[in-house]
């Protein structure tokens, strides 16, 4: 492991500071909205400045650099924004939408724009202007009796975590593995996951405020009842339930989001199940399922592959400098040296010591019957892999998994594929075999994790590549396409996708789905100004 | 715009958890009183601990304290997101905050607790 930037690198960076764009060969030059000529664009930028103030419109090469950064392959410059605009409040969002309708300016909304593995802040097609909602960054409501929170788009999990600690509130916030820098809003709208009992984020969402393309402000559920106080307590409201159509969607701009928080339990005990062989994933899955269904295991369980885990703290060259993908026996050897197995399953118990003592032996017996070791703090305390998941299963803050992005070296690069399947052993074995075959064929290491919900699992596959090398990026792109296609042939589709594969995945969900989405889009946003291409919706 | 302003967190009594852990009563801070950092800039140490320090010095990314990194270099890297690092936008860390952070970093001592990445 190296300890820092080399002197040469610092010099090189220093020399390039004057022209920020030059120091990041990976970032592409800004691209104009399609069908808009430069003068019109310049006029639009002037009007945007009048709405939000000069300093919150970014429309040149240097100031848009942050918005162009992404870790996924983009060889043909298909996901390059034209600029960004950052409103401070709902009124400014409405004014921007009115302007966008007038000039047909496509807007790509982001909350914190850290959609890592899926394209960060970059849009589904080039030329869109990023609508950066990060300045709307306040916790608007925290009901300490109900454990509910109402947040603006820019509120990060770290901010909520700090708020809870500063005010000594008896709640936990459930986080994705990258909590400190990402938003509750963006994550929940993408239907992201975490690892406490409140890990299915959209399940725990309650009420939202949406600004529609024509400026209408819609409060879902109980939010529009005059003098109402039930907005964050009751999800369903009256009539059709609308919240779902604003997730993974381009039907509106969400400006407020309600969520439920987990009461902090008096006792918490994390477990790790260490399985020695790749095939063990089937038995592990079949063991987890009934306990997730009857809730004896209450949290979002992670079955972590050894290579996924080791990619956090190591670079590829630390493990392997031979030809081709890293052989299984090498992975096994390193795993053993780190006291982990080929699969390591993390679950936790919450409640009182008595409750935990009653459930623990039931689970331990079941997992041991699969040939695994069931380990606790007593055996694993201090082991970085155990500590990592121990932190996550109590909603703690960590960015350790970011380490996997630099698996191949400094340039970084990772794109995610996350197919879902029923939580059955045969499915995990089938998916693991197929992903290994395809990824190894293209020269990529298969570094997996399975996140087990109730009856389903998300297979989290990070395709790690070197974005500094165009040939490698090209292979990553082709490998991803083959995975999506061949998984699709087996009936397995992604729950979410990178901006580069939205049409491909949308097709797998069928023509009727696409058509219904298109009709809703036409009704709500006839000029198609909000995030065209999002989830394959024009 | 802020429908719940001021009515939250007040008058809480007697709520208990599973084990009877009592919650604080009379807690009355309004969340909407949270000032945005455009008005109240956050200190460099605070920002370092809550963002940079999760990776740098934590086995994930290079150690950057105690290395007298030129502030202009730090600022450029933060905005562009060098390599595997994400880029941080002016809406996440203002220019003024970033400048103060970069200057603080250049002056900072190495922290023996940190380990490289
Ligand atoms: C190593 C690694 C680990 C990760 N672990 C997890 C994990 O455990 N769980 C998980 O869920 N994800 C995970 N991610 C993926 C991702 O980083 C997170 O999901 C993150 O929360 C998304 O970024 P964000 O919150 O900044 O959302 P944004 O980037 O702000 O938003 C995501 C998308 O949602 C839409 N959107 C956002 N805000 C609005 C709005 N206000 N109105 C309308 N549409 C909007 C836009 O299409 C936008 O592109 C991981 C990524 C990496 C690289």
XYZ file of C-alpha atoms and ligand atoms in Angstrom:
708
model
C 0.000 0.000 0.000
C 1.321 3.433 -0.778
C 1.177 6.187 1.747
C 0.192 9.135 -0.347
C 0.622 11.080 -3.507
C 4.118 10.853 -4.879
C 6.153 14.005 -5.213
C 5.838 13.735 -8.971
C 2.077 13.584 -8.739
C 1.899 16.623 -6.520
C 4.078 18.509 -8.965
C 1.965 17.423 -11.890
C -1.224 18.366 -10.119
C 0.228 21.669 -8.971
C 1.221 22.565 -12.498
C -2.259 21.941 -13.746
C -4.152 23.803 -11.075
C -4.487 26.879 -13.216
C -6.570 24.904 -15.643
C -8.619 22.611 -13.499
C -10.036 20.706 -16.424
C -6.594 19.760 -17.636
C -5.750 17.908 -14.444
C -8.589 15.466 -14.878
C -8.261 13.868 -18.267
C -11.159 11.640 -17.251
C -13.632 14.485 -17.187
C -15.064 15.356 -20.545
C -15.716 18.813 -21.853
C -19.108 20.280 -21.121
C -21.824 19.620 -23.710
C -24.695 21.833 -24.795
C -28.337 20.805 -24.669
C -29.314 19.152 -27.924
C -31.315 21.390 -30.249
C -30.487 24.607 -28.400
C -28.200 27.095 -29.997
C -25.466 28.814 -28.060
C -27.095 32.218 -27.911
C -30.293 30.802 -26.516
C -28.289 28.840 -23.971
C -26.401 31.969 -22.959
C -29.728 33.746 -22.485
C -31.051 30.869 -20.379
C -27.956 31.046 -18.196
C -28.520 34.770 -17.659
C -32.108 34.158 -16.613
C -31.059 31.337 -14.291
C -28.578 33.702 -12.637
C -31.380 36.164 -12.068
C -33.351 33.457 -10.247
C -30.702 31.911 -7.993
C -27.900 34.486 -7.974
C -24.724 34.558 -10.044
C -22.704 32.246 -7.849
C -25.182 29.381 -8.062
C -25.160 28.875 -11.810
C -22.290 26.850 -13.221
C -21.958 27.046 -16.964
C -18.350 26.959 -17.993
C -15.622 24.379 -18.189
C -13.989 25.082 -14.832
C -17.040 25.547 -12.633
C -18.838 22.431 -13.886
C -15.954 20.097 -13.191
C -17.542 18.595 -10.060
C -20.704 17.780 -11.959
C -18.895 15.950 -14.743
C -17.088 13.500 -12.503
C -18.327 9.944 -12.647
C -16.807 6.542 -12.051
C -18.613 4.624 -14.779
C -17.473 4.111 -18.384
C -18.521 6.942 -20.708
C -16.402 6.482 -23.794
C -18.613 8.399 -26.172
C -19.423 11.339 -23.912
C -23.078 10.400 -23.546
C -23.497 11.600 -19.954
C -22.007 15.049 -19.888
C -24.046 17.921 -18.466
C -24.185 21.432 -19.931
C -24.016 23.060 -16.533
C -25.687 23.188 -13.162
C -28.061 25.422 -11.271
C -28.559 25.321 -7.512
C -31.804 26.771 -6.132
C -32.139 27.674 -2.459
C -35.855 27.013 -2.053
C -39.059 25.682 -3.584
C -39.990 29.015 -5.141
C -36.728 29.051 -7.043
C -37.351 25.466 -8.188
C -40.711 26.578 -9.559
C -39.145 29.564 -11.334
C -36.465 27.336 -12.877
C -39.113 24.897 -14.102
C -41.088 27.712 -15.716
C -37.948 28.851 -17.508
C -37.075 25.313 -18.542
C -40.530 24.872 -20.046
C -40.173 28.102 -21.948
C -36.842 27.151 -23.493
C -37.123 23.341 -23.430
C -34.115 23.111 -21.144
C -33.716 19.550 -19.827
C -32.997 19.464 -16.068
C -31.445 16.528 -14.213
C -32.307 16.786 -10.493
C -29.878 15.567 -7.874
C -29.983 15.737 -4.099
C -26.321 15.198 -3.245
C -25.266 13.725 -6.601
C -23.277 10.887 -5.071
C -25.008 8.145 -7.002
C -21.763 6.209 -7.005
C -21.563 3.177 -9.270
C -24.576 4.528 -11.141
C -23.174 7.742 -12.660
C -22.839 10.166 -9.707
C -24.452 13.475 -10.705
C -24.255 12.861 -14.440
C -27.429 12.743 -16.562
C -28.896 9.982 -18.728
C -28.046 12.009 -21.841
C -25.589 14.794 -22.544
C -26.522 18.455 -22.477
C -28.928 18.284 -19.542
C -28.483 20.913 -16.878
C -28.001 19.542 -13.391
C -30.619 20.827 -10.974
C -28.512 20.647 -7.832
C -30.803 20.662 -4.786
C -28.008 20.350 -2.242
C -28.439 23.904 -0.951
C -31.859 22.905 0.346
C -30.182 21.213 3.250
C -32.341 21.479 6.324
C -33.991 18.986 8.594
C -37.437 20.564 8.685
C -39.097 18.418 11.276
C -38.097 15.799 13.811
C -40.973 14.391 15.801
C -39.301 12.804 18.794
C -42.439 10.990 19.903
C -43.139 9.332 16.579
C -39.552 9.017 15.440
C -40.262 10.694 12.126
C -38.191 13.133 10.169
C -38.902 15.513 7.300
C -35.878 16.454 5.230
C -34.923 18.577 2.277
C -32.945 17.053 -0.602
C -29.476 18.140 0.515
C -29.622 16.589 3.990
C -26.931 13.924 4.333
C -27.086 10.903 6.598
C -24.162 12.400 8.495
C -26.235 15.495 9.188
C -29.098 13.407 10.565
C -26.691 11.306 12.585
C -25.162 14.476 14.086
C -28.579 15.949 14.764
C -29.636 12.845 16.663
C -26.425 12.849 18.706
C -26.399 16.591 19.383
C -29.935 16.431 20.678
C -29.584 13.055 22.369
C -32.614 11.651 20.580
C -33.339 7.947 21.148
C -33.271 6.963 17.459
C -31.020 5.426 14.852
C -30.868 6.410 11.219
C -30.484 3.581 8.719
C -27.709 4.268 6.221
C -26.375 2.883 2.954
C -22.708 1.883 3.224
C -21.682 5.385 2.139
C -23.740 7.432 4.623
C -21.527 10.451 5.381
C -21.654 12.028 1.931
C -24.979 10.901 0.456
C -28.564 12.015 0.975
C -31.571 10.400 2.562
C -33.580 11.888 -0.296
C -31.530 10.626 -3.262
C -31.010 7.235 -1.702
C -34.668 6.723 -0.844
C -35.863 7.962 -4.234
C -33.560 5.401 -5.844
C -35.092 2.826 -3.467
C -31.703 2.195 -1.900
C -30.963 -0.127 0.986
C -29.310 -0.194 4.402
C -28.623 -2.782 7.053
C -30.625 -2.188 10.222
C -34.229 -3.405 10.576
C -35.174 -0.191 8.731
C -33.000 -1.125 5.764
C -35.651 -0.992 3.030
C -35.653 2.769 2.713
C -38.682 3.305 0.529
C -40.666 1.009 2.847
C -39.866 3.433 5.687
C -40.695 6.548 3.669
C -43.828 8.483 4.641
C -45.052 11.513 2.724
C -43.315 13.720 0.215
C -43.618 17.120 -1.395
C -43.184 17.177 -5.153
C -42.921 20.101 -7.531
C -44.401 19.080 -10.867
C -43.129 20.354 -14.203
C -45.880 22.979 -14.367
C -44.981 24.287 -10.915
C -47.804 22.546 -9.038
C -46.828 21.599 -5.500
C -48.155 18.176 -4.556
C -47.987 16.867 -1.017
C -48.626 13.150 -1.036
C -50.515 11.080 1.520
C -51.830 13.156 4.420
C -49.725 16.193 3.503
C -52.464 18.305 1.992
C -55.045 18.007 4.773
C -55.722 21.452 6.100
C -54.395 21.721 9.660
C -53.315 18.098 9.346
C -50.628 16.550 11.544
C -50.480 13.013 10.154
C -48.219 13.524 7.122
C -45.291 11.535 8.510
C -47.429 9.047 10.457
C -49.677 7.488 7.785
C -48.337 6.573 4.390
C -51.345 5.819 2.265
C -53.609 8.872 2.379
C -56.754 8.573 0.284
C -57.233 7.328 -3.252
C -54.365 6.159 -5.436
C -51.078 6.001 -3.565
C -48.772 8.326 -5.493
C -45.389 8.322 -3.742
C -44.129 5.359 -5.738
C -44.409 7.109 -9.091
C -41.919 9.741 -7.957
C -39.213 7.185 -7.101
C -36.706 6.161 -9.804
C -38.696 8.561 -11.902
C -38.712 11.800 -13.855
C -42.307 12.787 -13.102
C -41.453 15.546 -10.620
C -38.861 17.212 -8.404
C -39.116 15.982 -4.835
C -38.431 18.796 -2.385
C -39.406 17.232 0.953
C -39.307 13.657 2.139
C -40.689 12.080 5.307
C -39.063 9.002 6.856
C -39.496 6.778 9.874
C -36.543 6.252 12.191
C -35.796 3.192 14.279
C -36.068 3.560 18.063
C -32.605 3.006 19.484
C -32.684 -0.428 21.105
C -31.285 -0.917 24.599
C -29.168 -3.830 23.399
C -27.558 -4.691 20.073
C -25.547 -7.768 19.121
C -23.908 -8.262 15.716
C -23.026 -11.683 14.292
C -20.833 -12.930 11.474
C -21.359 -16.320 9.839
C -18.134 -17.493 8.231
C -18.587 -19.941 5.355
C -15.501 -21.557 3.822
C -16.685 -22.396 0.283
C -18.193 -20.545 -2.668
C -21.045 -23.086 -2.921
C -22.069 -22.425 0.694
C -24.006 -19.360 -0.431
C -26.999 -21.569 -1.306
C -27.346 -23.112 2.145
C -26.763 -19.743 3.783
C -29.542 -18.147 1.732
C -31.980 -20.942 2.540
C -31.117 -20.582 6.212
C -31.612 -16.805 6.265
C -34.948 -16.750 4.412
C -37.292 -18.219 7.036
C -35.741 -16.045 9.742
C -36.197 -12.920 7.648
C -39.786 -13.959 6.960
C -40.651 -14.546 10.612
C -38.476 -11.620 11.644
C -36.245 -13.517 14.045
C -33.548 -11.844 11.971
C -34.929 -8.324 11.730
C -32.262 -6.489 9.754
C -31.118 -6.217 6.150
C -28.669 -9.131 5.988
C -25.500 -8.909 3.928
C -23.829 -12.010 2.562
C -20.447 -10.546 1.668
C -18.059 -12.222 -0.744
C -14.451 -12.264 0.463
C -13.173 -10.342 -2.536
C -15.751 -7.565 -2.088
C -14.617 -7.243 1.499
C -10.920 -7.272 0.743
C -11.352 -4.703 -2.020
C -12.207 -2.154 0.655
C -8.778 -2.141 2.278
C -6.530 -3.517 -0.466
C -5.642 -2.779 -4.006
C -5.651 -5.554 -6.526
C -1.863 -5.545 -6.773
C -1.641 -6.306 -3.043
C -3.300 -9.671 -3.675
C -2.261 -10.647 -7.156
C 0.184 -9.637 -9.836
C -0.253 -12.666 -12.083
C -2.044 -12.986 -15.404
C -5.824 -12.987 -15.614
C -8.414 -12.829 -12.869
C -7.451 -13.627 -9.312
C -7.651 -17.412 -8.850
C -10.010 -18.758 -6.198
C -7.259 -20.365 -4.172
C -5.469 -17.020 -3.900
C -8.655 -15.349 -2.684
C -9.151 -18.191 -0.226
C -5.632 -17.864 1.115
C -5.956 -14.119 1.683
C -9.397 -14.563 3.203
C -8.040 -17.079 5.693
C -5.194 -14.757 6.581
C -7.803 -12.116 7.419
C -9.951 -14.526 9.477
C -12.806 -14.375 7.007
C -14.425 -17.055 4.840
C -15.368 -17.036 1.161
C -18.792 -15.752 2.243
C -19.354 -13.832 5.433
C -22.926 -13.216 6.471
C -23.812 -10.377 8.797
C -26.986 -10.179 10.847
C -27.774 -8.625 14.194
C -30.182 -8.896 17.083
C -31.806 -5.886 18.718
C -33.904 -5.456 21.839
C -33.059 -6.416 25.392
C -30.399 -8.857 26.588
C -33.184 -11.318 27.420
C -34.717 -11.149 23.949
C -31.323 -11.556 22.313
C -30.403 -14.475 24.579
C -33.615 -16.235 23.614
C -33.147 -15.892 19.849
C -29.386 -16.241 19.516
C -29.139 -20.023 19.991
C -31.907 -20.715 17.486
C -29.991 -18.834 14.798
C -26.573 -20.130 15.779
C -27.730 -23.736 15.586
C -29.289 -23.186 12.170
C -26.228 -21.497 10.653
C -23.786 -23.977 12.161
C -25.736 -26.726 10.447
C -24.564 -25.264 7.107
C -20.962 -25.956 8.079
C -20.239 -22.338 9.015
C -18.758 -20.722 12.122
C -21.024 -18.275 13.901
C -18.878 -15.536 15.375
C -19.462 -12.565 17.622
C -17.617 -9.632 19.111
C -15.885 -12.075 21.450
C -14.004 -13.749 18.588
C -14.005 -11.020 15.937
C -13.867 -7.716 17.834
C -11.196 -5.500 16.262
C -11.196 -7.374 12.961
C -11.761 -4.590 10.389
C -14.203 -6.661 8.341
C -16.323 -7.460 11.372
C -16.131 -3.873 12.628
C -17.275 -2.569 9.245
C -20.555 -4.464 9.266
C -21.014 -3.979 12.995
C -21.016 -0.249 12.246
C -23.491 -0.586 9.383
C -26.005 -2.746 11.246
C -26.410 0.011 13.821
C -26.610 2.775 11.215
C -23.072 4.041 11.821
C -21.031 6.258 9.558
C -18.357 4.782 7.313
C -16.975 5.194 3.810
C -14.760 2.128 3.853
C -16.488 0.566 0.875
C -15.371 3.512 -1.239
C -12.039 1.700 -1.235
C -13.289 -0.730 -3.858
C -13.447 2.069 -6.432
C -9.647 2.192 -6.600
C -9.168 -1.576 -6.876
C -7.242 -1.269 -10.147
C -5.307 1.820 -9.118
C -5.380 5.563 -8.842
C -7.778 6.382 -11.667
C -10.558 4.425 -10.049
C -13.654 3.083 -11.738
C -16.654 1.011 -10.652
C -20.069 0.442 -12.115
C -22.790 -1.445 -10.294
C -25.110 -4.181 -11.501
C -27.767 -5.178 -8.988
C -30.142 -7.874 -10.186
C -32.845 -9.061 -7.802
C -34.062 -12.615 -7.231
C -36.194 -14.618 -4.830
C -34.233 -15.398 -1.655
C -33.638 -19.052 -2.518
C -30.358 -20.916 -2.517
C -30.641 -22.075 -6.123
C -30.936 -18.474 -7.260
C -27.764 -17.334 -5.527
C -25.738 -20.228 -6.866
C -27.124 -19.623 -10.359
C -26.397 -15.892 -10.269
C -22.952 -16.336 -8.786
C -21.995 -18.855 -11.470
C -23.305 -16.707 -14.303
C -21.683 -13.497 -13.058
C -18.352 -15.242 -12.441
C -18.375 -16.757 -15.914
C -19.126 -13.473 -17.685
C -16.863 -11.267 -15.601
C -13.916 -13.628 -15.771
C -14.321 -13.896 -19.528
C -13.806 -10.120 -19.774
C -10.911 -10.192 -17.313
C -12.744 -8.754 -14.297
C -12.776 -10.095 -10.747
C -16.162 -11.094 -9.380
C -16.519 -9.284 -6.055
C -20.075 -9.832 -4.874
C -22.442 -9.195 -2.009
C -26.041 -10.265 -1.534
C -28.374 -8.038 0.447
C -31.257 -10.161 1.697
C -34.531 -8.356 2.255
C -37.626 -10.308 3.254
C -38.346 -12.721 0.434
C -35.896 -11.353 -2.100
C -32.272 -10.552 -2.444
C -30.326 -7.855 -4.240
C -27.170 -9.215 -5.786
C -24.703 -6.330 -5.569
C -21.992 -6.691 -8.188
C -19.452 -3.902 -8.459
C -17.615 -4.191 -11.733
C -14.285 -2.647 -10.796
C -12.175 -1.374 -13.685
C -9.519 1.195 -14.533
C -11.181 4.314 -15.868
C -7.793 5.718 -16.763
C -7.512 3.100 -19.515
C -9.991 3.422 -22.384
C -9.572 -0.175 -23.462
C -10.397 -1.344 -19.946
C -13.406 0.996 -19.838
C -14.610 -0.435 -23.132
C -14.372 -3.956 -21.760
C -16.219 -2.881 -18.617
C -18.998 -1.452 -20.740
C -19.276 -4.593 -22.863
C -19.109 -6.868 -19.852
C -21.901 -4.926 -18.169
C -24.062 -5.136 -21.251
C -23.544 -8.872 -21.490
C -24.372 -9.328 -17.819
C -27.584 -7.334 -18.028
C -28.628 -9.170 -21.197
C -27.786 -12.699 -20.087
C -29.207 -12.244 -16.605
C -32.322 -10.927 -18.334
C -32.583 -14.091 -20.419
C -32.757 -16.029 -17.148
C -35.515 -13.744 -15.804
C -33.229 -11.751 -13.527
C -33.385 -7.976 -13.850
C -31.759 -5.067 -12.051
C -33.603 -3.125 -9.348
C -31.844 0.085 -10.418
C -29.229 0.936 -12.978
C -26.462 3.280 -14.016
C -27.360 6.175 -16.294
C -25.598 4.309 -19.102
C -27.896 1.281 -19.122
C -31.326 2.700 -18.377
C -32.913 1.865 -21.736
C -31.481 -1.620 -21.754
C -32.952 -2.421 -18.357
C -36.247 -0.628 -19.030
C -36.729 -2.859 -22.096
C -36.484 -5.933 -19.911
C -39.456 -4.732 -17.898
C -41.545 -4.880 -21.077
C -43.337 -2.657 -23.580
C -46.491 -2.177 -21.505
C -44.492 -0.790 -18.584
C -42.613 1.570 -20.842
C -45.812 2.690 -22.509
C -47.656 3.390 -19.249
C -44.675 5.348 -17.933
C -44.555 7.307 -21.192
C -48.236 8.198 -20.873
C -47.844 9.399 -17.294
C -44.802 11.405 -18.363
C -46.732 13.009 -21.184
C -49.515 14.001 -18.812
C -47.255 15.454 -16.111
C -44.347 16.831 -18.117
C -45.434 17.320 -21.733
C -42.253 19.216 -22.639
C -40.063 16.470 -21.180
C -37.933 18.897 -19.234
C -37.385 16.759 -16.148
C -34.603 14.192 -16.494
C -35.347 12.792 -19.953
C -34.064 9.219 -20.213
C -34.303 8.528 -16.474
C -35.156 4.837 -16.091
C -35.779 4.758 -19.842
C -38.583 7.321 -19.725
C -38.077 9.930 -22.458
C -42.593 26.642 2.605
C -41.761 25.103 5.946
C -45.103 23.808 7.161
C -43.815 22.301 10.373
C -41.654 25.163 11.454
C -41.401 25.538 15.166
C -43.942 22.981 16.247
C -41.612 20.080 16.588
C -40.007 18.339 19.474
C -41.860 20.287 22.101
C -43.708 18.934 25.092
C -42.469 15.403 25.003
C -43.428 13.391 28.056
C -43.287 9.894 29.324
C -42.449 8.103 26.105
C -40.506 4.958 26.772
C -38.668 2.410 24.788
C -38.669 -1.317 25.045
C -36.614 -1.339 28.206
C -38.146 1.734 29.715
C -35.416 4.112 28.683
C -37.028 7.494 29.260
C -36.682 10.191 26.669
C -35.698 13.710 27.486
C -38.628 15.936 28.204
C -39.122 19.520 27.216
C -36.788 19.197 24.283
C -37.710 22.101 22.112
C -35.101 22.869 19.545
C -36.667 23.588 16.214
C -35.016 21.752 13.385
C -35.853 24.490 10.959
C -33.601 26.707 13.036
C -30.707 24.824 11.448
C -28.715 27.458 9.650
C -27.326 26.595 6.285
C -23.550 26.603 6.064
C -23.626 29.324 3.468
C -24.383 31.581 6.410
C -22.451 29.779 9.118
C -19.316 28.289 7.573
C -18.135 25.041 9.115
C -14.655 24.822 10.607
C -11.905 22.897 8.777
C -11.513 20.326 11.598
C -15.244 19.674 11.526
C -15.264 19.187 7.769
C -12.180 16.997 7.835
C -13.662 14.712 10.471
C -17.014 14.442 8.739
C -15.866 13.925 5.172
C -12.152 13.598 4.324
C -11.184 11.589 7.401
C -13.460 8.659 6.574
C -11.070 7.702 3.764
C -7.845 9.677 4.167
C -5.820 8.232 7.007
C -8.319 5.397 7.291
C -6.726 2.866 4.936
C -8.873 3.923 2.014
C -7.101 6.973 0.603
C -3.663 8.572 0.999
C -2.702 10.370 4.176
C -2.990 14.102 3.549
C -2.272 15.612 6.973
C 1.208 16.778 7.847
C 2.301 16.825 4.214
C 2.180 20.549 3.561
C 0.059 19.973 0.466
C -0.281 23.276 -1.400
C -3.786 24.659 -0.722
C -4.434 25.261 -4.410
C -3.731 21.601 -5.134
C -6.060 20.433 -2.394
C -8.810 22.746 -3.569
C -8.497 21.597 -7.167
C -8.572 17.929 -6.170
C -11.641 18.399 -3.974
C -13.553 20.084 -6.775
C -12.537 17.652 -9.506
C -12.424 14.422 -7.526
C -9.105 12.939 -8.468
C -9.171 9.241 -9.350
C -11.406 7.203 -7.091
C -12.298 10.212 -4.969
C -15.705 11.762 -5.532
C -15.828 15.442 -6.529
C -17.257 17.876 -3.994
C -19.383 20.674 -5.392
C -19.622 24.286 -4.233
C -23.047 23.380 -2.869
C -21.456 20.773 -0.589
C -18.481 22.810 0.531
C -18.425 26.510 -0.244
C -15.387 28.201 -1.768
C -14.691 29.931 1.541
C -14.943 26.675 3.507
C -12.743 24.897 0.999
C -10.079 27.559 1.135
C -9.988 27.450 4.921
C -9.889 23.637 4.860
C -7.056 23.567 2.330
C -5.028 26.088 4.325
C -5.627 24.225 7.568
C -4.568 20.996 5.885
C -1.346 22.527 4.600
C -0.461 23.594 8.162
C -1.709 20.461 9.899
C 0.510 18.066 11.788
C 0.553 14.398 10.887
C -1.814 12.407 13.086
C -0.112 9.247 14.402
C -3.508 7.574 14.696
C -4.017 7.741 10.952
C -2.936 4.968 8.613
C -2.336 5.080 4.880
C -4.333 3.725 1.982
C -18.872 1.515 -2.632
C -20.302 1.900 -2.765
C -21.217 1.444 -1.840
C -22.570 1.787 -1.944
N -23.446 1.301 -1.021
C -24.765 1.534 -1.158
C -25.704 0.968 -0.249
O -25.337 0.293 0.704
N -27.018 1.178 -0.450
C -27.460 1.956 -1.478
O -28.666 2.143 -1.605
N -26.600 2.529 -2.342
C -25.263 2.335 -2.214
N -24.380 2.921 -3.110
C -24.900 3.696 -4.251
C -25.052 5.229 -4.031
O -23.814 5.839 -3.743
C -26.089 5.583 -2.962
O -27.317 4.968 -3.272
C -26.339 7.081 -2.803
O -27.196 7.286 -1.708
C -26.963 7.760 -4.011
O -26.473 9.060 -4.082
P -27.235 10.353 -3.547
O -27.853 10.052 -2.246
O -26.252 11.449 -3.632
O -28.388 10.530 -4.598
P -28.447 11.516 -5.914
O -27.248 11.240 -6.714
O -28.625 12.893 -5.387
O -29.750 11.013 -6.538
C -29.839 9.812 -7.252
C -30.847 9.979 -8.395
O -32.145 10.115 -7.849
C -32.874 11.102 -8.572
N -33.156 12.216 -7.656
C -32.377 12.630 -6.637
N -32.936 13.623 -5.970
C -34.102 13.879 -6.575
C -35.156 14.786 -6.312
N -35.087 15.615 -5.276
N -36.248 14.774 -7.119
C -36.322 13.906 -8.150
N -35.360 13.006 -8.432
C -34.256 12.991 -7.655
C -32.016 11.512 -9.733
O -32.331 10.712 -10.871
C -30.625 11.213 -9.245
O -29.729 10.975 -10.290
C -23.007 2.602 -3.014
C -22.064 3.073 -3.939
C -20.726 2.730 -3.821
C -19.747 3.224 -4.825
